[in-house]
PDB file of N, CA and C and ligand atoms in Angstrom:
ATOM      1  N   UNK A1084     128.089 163.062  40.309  1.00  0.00           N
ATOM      2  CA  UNK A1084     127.075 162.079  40.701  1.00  0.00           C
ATOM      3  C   UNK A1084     127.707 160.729  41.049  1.00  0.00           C
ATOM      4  N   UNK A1085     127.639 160.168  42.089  1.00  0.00           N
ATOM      5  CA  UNK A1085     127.893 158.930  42.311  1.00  0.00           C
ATOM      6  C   UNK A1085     127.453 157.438  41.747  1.00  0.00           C
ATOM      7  N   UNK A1086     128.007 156.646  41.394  1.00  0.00           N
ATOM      8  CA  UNK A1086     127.385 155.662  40.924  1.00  0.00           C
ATOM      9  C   UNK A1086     127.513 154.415  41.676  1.00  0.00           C
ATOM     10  N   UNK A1087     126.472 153.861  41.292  1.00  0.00           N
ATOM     11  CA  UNK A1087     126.060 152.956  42.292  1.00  0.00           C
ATOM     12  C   UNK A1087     126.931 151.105  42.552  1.00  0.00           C
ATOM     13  N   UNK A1088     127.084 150.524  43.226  1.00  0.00           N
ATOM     14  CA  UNK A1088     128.389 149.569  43.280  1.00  0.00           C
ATOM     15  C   UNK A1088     127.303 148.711  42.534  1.00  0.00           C
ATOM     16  N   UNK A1089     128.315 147.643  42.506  1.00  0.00           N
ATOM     17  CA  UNK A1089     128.096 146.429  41.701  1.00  0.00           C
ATOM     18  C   UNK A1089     127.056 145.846  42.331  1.00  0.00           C
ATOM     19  N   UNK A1090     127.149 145.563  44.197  1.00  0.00           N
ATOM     20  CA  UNK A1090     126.751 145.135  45.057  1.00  0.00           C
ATOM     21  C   UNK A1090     125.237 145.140  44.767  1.00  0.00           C
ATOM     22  N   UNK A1091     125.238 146.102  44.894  1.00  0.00           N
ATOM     23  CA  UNK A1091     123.498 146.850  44.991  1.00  0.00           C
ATOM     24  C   UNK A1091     122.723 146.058  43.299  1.00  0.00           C
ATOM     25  N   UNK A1092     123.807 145.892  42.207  1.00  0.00           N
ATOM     26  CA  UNK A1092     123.218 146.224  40.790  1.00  0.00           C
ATOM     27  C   UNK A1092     122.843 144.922  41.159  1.00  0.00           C
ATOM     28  N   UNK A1093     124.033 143.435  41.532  1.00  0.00           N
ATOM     29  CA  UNK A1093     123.830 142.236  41.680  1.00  0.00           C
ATOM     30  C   UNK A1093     122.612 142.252  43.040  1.00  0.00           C
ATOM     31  N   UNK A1094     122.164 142.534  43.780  1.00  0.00           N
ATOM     32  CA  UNK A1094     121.213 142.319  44.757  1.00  0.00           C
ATOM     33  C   UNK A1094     119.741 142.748  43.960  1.00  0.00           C
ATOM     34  N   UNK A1095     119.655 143.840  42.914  1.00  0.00           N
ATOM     35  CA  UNK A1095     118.784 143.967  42.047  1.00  0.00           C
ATOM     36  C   UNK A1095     118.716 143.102  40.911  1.00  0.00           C
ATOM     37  N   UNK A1096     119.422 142.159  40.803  1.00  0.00           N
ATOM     38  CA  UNK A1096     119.609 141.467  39.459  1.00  0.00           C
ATOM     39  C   UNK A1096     118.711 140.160  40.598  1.00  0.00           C
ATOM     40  N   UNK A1097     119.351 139.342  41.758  1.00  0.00           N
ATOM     41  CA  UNK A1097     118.657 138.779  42.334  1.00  0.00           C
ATOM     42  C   UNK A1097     117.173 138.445  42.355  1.00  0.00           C
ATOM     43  N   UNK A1098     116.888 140.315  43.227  1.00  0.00           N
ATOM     44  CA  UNK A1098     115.324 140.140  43.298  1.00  0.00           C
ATOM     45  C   UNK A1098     114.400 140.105  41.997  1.00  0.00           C
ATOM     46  N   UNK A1099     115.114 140.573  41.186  1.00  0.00           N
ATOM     47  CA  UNK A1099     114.333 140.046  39.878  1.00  0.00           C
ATOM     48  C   UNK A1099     114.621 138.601  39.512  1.00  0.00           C
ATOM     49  N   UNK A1100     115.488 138.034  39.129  1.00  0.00           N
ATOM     50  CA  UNK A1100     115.247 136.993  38.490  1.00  0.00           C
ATOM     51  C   UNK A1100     115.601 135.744  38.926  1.00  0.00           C
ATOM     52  N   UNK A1101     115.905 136.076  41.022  1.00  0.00           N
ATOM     53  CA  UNK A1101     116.411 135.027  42.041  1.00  0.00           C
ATOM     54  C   UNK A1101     117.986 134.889  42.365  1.00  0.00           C
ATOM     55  N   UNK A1102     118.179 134.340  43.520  1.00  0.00           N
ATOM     56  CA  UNK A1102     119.540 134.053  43.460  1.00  0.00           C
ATOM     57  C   UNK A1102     120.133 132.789  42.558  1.00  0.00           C
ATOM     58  N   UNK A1103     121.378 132.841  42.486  1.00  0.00           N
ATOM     59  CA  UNK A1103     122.348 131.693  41.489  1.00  0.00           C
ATOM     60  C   UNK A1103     122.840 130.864  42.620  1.00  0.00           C
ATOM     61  N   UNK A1104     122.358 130.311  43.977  1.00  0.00           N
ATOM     62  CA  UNK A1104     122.740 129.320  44.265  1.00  0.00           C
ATOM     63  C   UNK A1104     123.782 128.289  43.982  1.00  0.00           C
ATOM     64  N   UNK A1105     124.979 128.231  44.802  1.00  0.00           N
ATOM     65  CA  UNK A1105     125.861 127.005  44.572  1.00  0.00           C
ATOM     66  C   UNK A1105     126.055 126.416  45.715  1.00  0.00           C
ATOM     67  N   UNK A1106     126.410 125.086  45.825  1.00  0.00           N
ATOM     68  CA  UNK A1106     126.775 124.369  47.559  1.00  0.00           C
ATOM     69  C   UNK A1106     128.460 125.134  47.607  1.00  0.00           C
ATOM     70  N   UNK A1107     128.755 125.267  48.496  1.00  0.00           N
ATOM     71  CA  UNK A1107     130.018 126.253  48.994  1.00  0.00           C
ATOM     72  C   UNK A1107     130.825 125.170  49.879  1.00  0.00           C
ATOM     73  N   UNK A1108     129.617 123.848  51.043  1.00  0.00           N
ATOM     74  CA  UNK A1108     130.109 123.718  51.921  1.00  0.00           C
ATOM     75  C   UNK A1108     129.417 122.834  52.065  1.00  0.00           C
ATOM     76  N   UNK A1109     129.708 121.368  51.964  1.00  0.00           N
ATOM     77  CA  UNK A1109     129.688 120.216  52.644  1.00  0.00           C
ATOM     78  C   UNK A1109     129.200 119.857  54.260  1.00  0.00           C
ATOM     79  N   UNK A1110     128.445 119.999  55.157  1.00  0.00           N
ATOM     80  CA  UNK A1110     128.522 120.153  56.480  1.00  0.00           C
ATOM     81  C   UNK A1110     128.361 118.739  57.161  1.00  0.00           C
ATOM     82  N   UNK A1111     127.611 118.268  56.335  1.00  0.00           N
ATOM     83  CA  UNK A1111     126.859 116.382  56.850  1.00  0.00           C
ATOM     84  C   UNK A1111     126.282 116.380  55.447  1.00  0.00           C
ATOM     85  N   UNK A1112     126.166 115.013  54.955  1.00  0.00           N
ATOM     86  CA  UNK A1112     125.443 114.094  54.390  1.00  0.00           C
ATOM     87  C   UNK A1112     124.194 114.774  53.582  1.00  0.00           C
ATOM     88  N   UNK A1113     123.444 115.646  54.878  1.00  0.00           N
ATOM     89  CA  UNK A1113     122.228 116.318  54.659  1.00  0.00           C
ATOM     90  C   UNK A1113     122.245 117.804  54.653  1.00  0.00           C
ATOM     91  N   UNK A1114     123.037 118.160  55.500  1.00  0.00           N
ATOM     92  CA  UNK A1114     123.373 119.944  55.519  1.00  0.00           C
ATOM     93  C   UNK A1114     124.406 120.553  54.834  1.00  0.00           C
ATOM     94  N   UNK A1115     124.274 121.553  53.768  1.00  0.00           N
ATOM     95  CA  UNK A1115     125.049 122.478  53.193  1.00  0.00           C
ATOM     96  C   UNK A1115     124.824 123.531  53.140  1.00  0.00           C
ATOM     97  N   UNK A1116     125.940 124.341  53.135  1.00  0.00           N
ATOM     98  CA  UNK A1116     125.958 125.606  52.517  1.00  0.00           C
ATOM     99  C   UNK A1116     125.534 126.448  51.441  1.00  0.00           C
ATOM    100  N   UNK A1117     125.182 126.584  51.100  1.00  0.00           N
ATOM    101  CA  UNK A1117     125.363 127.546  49.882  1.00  0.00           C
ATOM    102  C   UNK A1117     125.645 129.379  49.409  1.00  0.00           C
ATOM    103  N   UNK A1118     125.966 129.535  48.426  1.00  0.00           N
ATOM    104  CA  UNK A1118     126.161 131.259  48.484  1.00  0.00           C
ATOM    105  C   UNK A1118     125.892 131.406  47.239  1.00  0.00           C
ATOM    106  N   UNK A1119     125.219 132.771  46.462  1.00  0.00           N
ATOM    107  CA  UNK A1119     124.715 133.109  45.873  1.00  0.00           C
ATOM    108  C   UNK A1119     125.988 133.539  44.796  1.00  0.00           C
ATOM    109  N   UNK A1120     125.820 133.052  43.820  1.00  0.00           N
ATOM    110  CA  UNK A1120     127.279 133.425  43.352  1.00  0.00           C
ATOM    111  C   UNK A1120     126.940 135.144  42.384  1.00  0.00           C
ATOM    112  N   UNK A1121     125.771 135.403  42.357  1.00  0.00           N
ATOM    113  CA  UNK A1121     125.530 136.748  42.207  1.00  0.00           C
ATOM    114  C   UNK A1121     125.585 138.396  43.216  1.00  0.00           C
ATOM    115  N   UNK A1122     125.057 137.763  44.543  1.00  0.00           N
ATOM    116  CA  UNK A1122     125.355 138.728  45.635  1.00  0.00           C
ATOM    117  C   UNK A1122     125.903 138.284  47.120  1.00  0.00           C
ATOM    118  N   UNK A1123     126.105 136.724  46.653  1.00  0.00           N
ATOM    119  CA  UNK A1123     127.139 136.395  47.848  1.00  0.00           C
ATOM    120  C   UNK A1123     126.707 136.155  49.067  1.00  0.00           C
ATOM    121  N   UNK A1124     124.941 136.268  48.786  1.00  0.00           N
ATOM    122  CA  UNK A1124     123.940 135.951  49.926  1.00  0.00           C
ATOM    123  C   UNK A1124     124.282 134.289  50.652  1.00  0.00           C
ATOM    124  N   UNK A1125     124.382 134.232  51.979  1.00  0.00           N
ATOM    125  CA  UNK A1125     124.595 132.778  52.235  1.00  0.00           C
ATOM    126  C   UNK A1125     123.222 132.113  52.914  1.00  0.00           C
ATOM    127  N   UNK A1126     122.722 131.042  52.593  1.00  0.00           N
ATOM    128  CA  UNK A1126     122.232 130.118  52.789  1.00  0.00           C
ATOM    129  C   UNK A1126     122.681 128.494  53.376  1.00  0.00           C
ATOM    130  N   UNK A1127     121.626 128.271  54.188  1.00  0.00           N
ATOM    131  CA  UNK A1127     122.422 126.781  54.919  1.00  0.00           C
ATOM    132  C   UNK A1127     120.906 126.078  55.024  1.00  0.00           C
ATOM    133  N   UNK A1128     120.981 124.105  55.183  1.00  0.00           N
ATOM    134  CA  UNK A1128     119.827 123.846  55.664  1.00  0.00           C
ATOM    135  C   UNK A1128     119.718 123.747  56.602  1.00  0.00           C
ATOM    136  N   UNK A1129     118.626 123.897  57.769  1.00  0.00           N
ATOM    137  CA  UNK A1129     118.671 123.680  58.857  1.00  0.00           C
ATOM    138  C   UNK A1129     117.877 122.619  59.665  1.00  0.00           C
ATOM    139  N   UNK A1130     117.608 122.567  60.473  1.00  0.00           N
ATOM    140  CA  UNK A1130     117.066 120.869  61.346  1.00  0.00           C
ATOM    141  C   UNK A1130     116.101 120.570  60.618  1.00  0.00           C
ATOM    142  N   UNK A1131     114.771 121.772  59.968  1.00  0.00           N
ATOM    143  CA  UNK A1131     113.845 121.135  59.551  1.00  0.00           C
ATOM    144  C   UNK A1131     114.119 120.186  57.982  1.00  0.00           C
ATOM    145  N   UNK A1132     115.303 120.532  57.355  1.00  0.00           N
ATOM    146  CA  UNK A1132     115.874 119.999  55.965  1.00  0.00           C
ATOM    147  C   UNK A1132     115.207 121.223  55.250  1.00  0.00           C
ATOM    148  N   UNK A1133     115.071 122.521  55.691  1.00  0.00           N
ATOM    149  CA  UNK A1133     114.566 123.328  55.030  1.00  0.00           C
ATOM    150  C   UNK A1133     115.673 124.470  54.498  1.00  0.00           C
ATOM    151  N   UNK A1134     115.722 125.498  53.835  1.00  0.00           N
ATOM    152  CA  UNK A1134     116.807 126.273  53.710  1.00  0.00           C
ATOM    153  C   UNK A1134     116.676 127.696  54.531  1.00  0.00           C
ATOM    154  N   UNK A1135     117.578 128.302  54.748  1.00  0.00           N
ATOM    155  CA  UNK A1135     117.168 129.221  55.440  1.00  0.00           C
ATOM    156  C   UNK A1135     118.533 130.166  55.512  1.00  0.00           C
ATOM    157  N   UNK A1136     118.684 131.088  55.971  1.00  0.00           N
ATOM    158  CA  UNK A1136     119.632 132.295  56.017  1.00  0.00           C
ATOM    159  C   UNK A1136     120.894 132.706  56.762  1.00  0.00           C
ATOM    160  N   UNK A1137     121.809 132.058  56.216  1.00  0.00           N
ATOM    161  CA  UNK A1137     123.279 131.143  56.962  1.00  0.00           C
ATOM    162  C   UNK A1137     123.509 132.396  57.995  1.00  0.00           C
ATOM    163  N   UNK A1138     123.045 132.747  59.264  1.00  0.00           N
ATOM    164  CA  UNK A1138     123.481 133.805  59.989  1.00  0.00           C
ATOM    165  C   UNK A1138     124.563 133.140  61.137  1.00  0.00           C
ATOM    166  N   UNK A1139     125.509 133.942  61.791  1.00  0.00           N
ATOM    167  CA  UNK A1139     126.726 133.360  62.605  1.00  0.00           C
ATOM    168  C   UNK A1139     125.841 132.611  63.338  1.00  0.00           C
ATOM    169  N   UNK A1140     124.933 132.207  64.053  1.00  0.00           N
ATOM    170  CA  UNK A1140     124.360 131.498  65.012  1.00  0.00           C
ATOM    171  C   UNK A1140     124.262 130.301  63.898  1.00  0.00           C
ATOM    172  N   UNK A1141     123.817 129.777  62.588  1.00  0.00           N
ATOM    173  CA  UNK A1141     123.922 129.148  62.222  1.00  0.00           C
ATOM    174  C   UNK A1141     125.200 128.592  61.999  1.00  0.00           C
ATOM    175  N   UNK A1142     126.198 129.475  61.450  1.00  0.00           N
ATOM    176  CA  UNK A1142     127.535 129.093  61.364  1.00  0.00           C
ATOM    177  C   UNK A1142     127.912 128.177  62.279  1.00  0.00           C
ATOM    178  N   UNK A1143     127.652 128.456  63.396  1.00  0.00           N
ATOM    179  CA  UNK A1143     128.262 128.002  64.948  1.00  0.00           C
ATOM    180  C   UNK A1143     127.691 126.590  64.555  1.00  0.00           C
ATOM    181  N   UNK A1144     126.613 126.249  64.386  1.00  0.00           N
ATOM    182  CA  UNK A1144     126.017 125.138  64.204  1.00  0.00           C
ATOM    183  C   UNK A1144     126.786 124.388  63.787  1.00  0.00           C
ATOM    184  N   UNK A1145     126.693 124.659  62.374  1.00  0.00           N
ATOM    185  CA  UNK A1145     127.337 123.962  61.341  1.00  0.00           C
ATOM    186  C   UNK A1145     128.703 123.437  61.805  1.00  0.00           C
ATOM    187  N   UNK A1146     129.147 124.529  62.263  1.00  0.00           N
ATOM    188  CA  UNK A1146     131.030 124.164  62.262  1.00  0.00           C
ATOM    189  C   UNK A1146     130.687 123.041  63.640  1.00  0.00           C
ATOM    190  N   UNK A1147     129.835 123.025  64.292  1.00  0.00           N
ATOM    191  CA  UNK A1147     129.685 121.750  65.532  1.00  0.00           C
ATOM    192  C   UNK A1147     129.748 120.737  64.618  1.00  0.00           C
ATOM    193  N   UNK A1148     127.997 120.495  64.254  1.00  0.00           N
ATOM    194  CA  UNK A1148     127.868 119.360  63.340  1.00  0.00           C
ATOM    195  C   UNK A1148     128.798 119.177  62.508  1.00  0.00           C
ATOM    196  N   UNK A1149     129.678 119.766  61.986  1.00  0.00           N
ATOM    197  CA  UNK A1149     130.945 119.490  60.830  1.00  0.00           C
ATOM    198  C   UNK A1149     132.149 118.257  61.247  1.00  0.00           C
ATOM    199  N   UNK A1150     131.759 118.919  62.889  1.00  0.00           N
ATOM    200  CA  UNK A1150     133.044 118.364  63.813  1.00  0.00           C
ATOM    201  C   UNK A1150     132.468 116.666  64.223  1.00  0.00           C
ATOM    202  N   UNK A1151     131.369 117.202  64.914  1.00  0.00           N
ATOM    203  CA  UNK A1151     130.717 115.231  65.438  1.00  0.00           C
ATOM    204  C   UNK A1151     130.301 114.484  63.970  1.00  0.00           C
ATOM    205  N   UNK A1152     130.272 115.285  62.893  1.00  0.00           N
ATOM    206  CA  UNK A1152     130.023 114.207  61.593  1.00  0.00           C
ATOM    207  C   UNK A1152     131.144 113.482  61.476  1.00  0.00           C
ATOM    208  N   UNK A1153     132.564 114.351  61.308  1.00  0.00           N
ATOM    209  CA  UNK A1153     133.696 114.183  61.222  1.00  0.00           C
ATOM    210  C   UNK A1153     134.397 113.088  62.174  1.00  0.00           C
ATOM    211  N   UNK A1154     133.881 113.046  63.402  1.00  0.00           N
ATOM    212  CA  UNK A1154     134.588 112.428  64.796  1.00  0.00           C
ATOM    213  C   UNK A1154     133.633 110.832  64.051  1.00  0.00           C
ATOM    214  N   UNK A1155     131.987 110.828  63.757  1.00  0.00           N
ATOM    215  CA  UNK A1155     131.657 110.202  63.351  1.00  0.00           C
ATOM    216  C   UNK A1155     131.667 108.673  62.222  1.00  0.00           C
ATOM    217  N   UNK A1156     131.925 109.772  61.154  1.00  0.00           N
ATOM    218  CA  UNK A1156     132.758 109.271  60.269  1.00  0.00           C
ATOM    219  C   UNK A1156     134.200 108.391  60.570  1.00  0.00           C
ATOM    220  N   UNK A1157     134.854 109.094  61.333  1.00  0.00           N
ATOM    221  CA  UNK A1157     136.230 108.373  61.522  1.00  0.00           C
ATOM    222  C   UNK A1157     136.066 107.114  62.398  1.00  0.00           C
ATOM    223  N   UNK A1158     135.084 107.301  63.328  1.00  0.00           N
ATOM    224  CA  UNK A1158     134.705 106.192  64.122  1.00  0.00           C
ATOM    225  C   UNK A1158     134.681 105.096  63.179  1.00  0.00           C
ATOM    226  N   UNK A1159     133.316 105.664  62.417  1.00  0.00           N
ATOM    227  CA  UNK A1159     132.885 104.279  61.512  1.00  0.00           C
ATOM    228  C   UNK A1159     133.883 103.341  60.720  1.00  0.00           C
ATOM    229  N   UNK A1160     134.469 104.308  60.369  1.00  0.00           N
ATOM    230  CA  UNK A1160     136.106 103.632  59.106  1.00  0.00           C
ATOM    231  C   UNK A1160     136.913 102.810  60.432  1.00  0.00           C
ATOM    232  N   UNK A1161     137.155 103.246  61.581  1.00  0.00           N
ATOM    233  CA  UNK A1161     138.136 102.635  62.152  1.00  0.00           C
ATOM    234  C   UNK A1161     137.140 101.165  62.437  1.00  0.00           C
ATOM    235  N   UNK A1162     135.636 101.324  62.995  1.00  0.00           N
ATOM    236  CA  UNK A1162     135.317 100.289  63.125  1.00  0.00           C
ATOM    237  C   UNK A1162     135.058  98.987  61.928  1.00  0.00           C
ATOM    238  N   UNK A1163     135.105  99.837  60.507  1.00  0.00           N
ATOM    239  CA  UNK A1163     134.528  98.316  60.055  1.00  0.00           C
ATOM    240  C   UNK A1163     136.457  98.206  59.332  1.00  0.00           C
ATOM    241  N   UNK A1164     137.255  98.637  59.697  1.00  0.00           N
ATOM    242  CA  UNK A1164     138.493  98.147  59.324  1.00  0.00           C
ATOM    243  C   UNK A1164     138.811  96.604  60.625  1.00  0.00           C
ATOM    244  N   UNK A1165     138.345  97.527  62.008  1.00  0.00           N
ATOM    245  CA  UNK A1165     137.942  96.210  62.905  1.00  0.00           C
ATOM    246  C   UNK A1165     137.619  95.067  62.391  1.00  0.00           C
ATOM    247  N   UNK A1166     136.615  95.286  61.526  1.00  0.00           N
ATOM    248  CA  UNK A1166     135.345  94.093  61.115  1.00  0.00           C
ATOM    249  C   UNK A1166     136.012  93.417  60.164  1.00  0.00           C
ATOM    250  N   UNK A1167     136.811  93.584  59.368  1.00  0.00           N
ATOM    251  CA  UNK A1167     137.440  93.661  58.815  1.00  0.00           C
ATOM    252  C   UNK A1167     138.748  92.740  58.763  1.00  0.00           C
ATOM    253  N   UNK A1168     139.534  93.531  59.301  1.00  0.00           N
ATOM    254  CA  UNK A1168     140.765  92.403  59.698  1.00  0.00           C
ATOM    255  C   UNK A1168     140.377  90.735  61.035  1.00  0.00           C
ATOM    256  N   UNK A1169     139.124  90.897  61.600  1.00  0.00           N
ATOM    257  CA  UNK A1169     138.605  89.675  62.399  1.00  0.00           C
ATOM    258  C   UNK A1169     137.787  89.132  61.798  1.00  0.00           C
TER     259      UNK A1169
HETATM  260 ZN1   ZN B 286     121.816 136.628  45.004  1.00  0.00          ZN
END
């Protein structure tokens, strides 16, 4: 008889008593990651600030916004170092 993986036991442990949620991933200010540290389910927020079901089309997102937060960010530091030394 075969027995059944862990996978399946943790995805039944889930729907009973929810996922274990952790942030995984930093994306902006307002958007993160998260993954289920029970079945490894991923989650992200998306435009509405709502959560929803980290699929590669989201990924793609994210890793954009990761990049213009990033380009963002660096802007800002270089400008108030501007402000700064004048
Ligand atoms: Zn889970």
């Amino acid at each position: 008889m075969k027995t059944s993986t862990s996978t399946s036991v943790s995805k039944l442990y889930c729907n009973i008593f929810g996922h274990q949620y952790d942030v995984s991933k930093l994306v902006t200010k307002h958007v993160k990651e998260y993954t289920c540290k029970c079945c490894k389910k991923q989650l992200t927020t998306n435009g509405n600030g709502k959560l929803t079901e980290l699929t590669p089309k989201f990924k793609e997102i994210n890793s954009t916004l990761e990049s213009i937060y990033a380009r963002r960010m660096s802007r800002l530091k270089q400008k108030m170092y501007a402000t700064t030394a004048a």
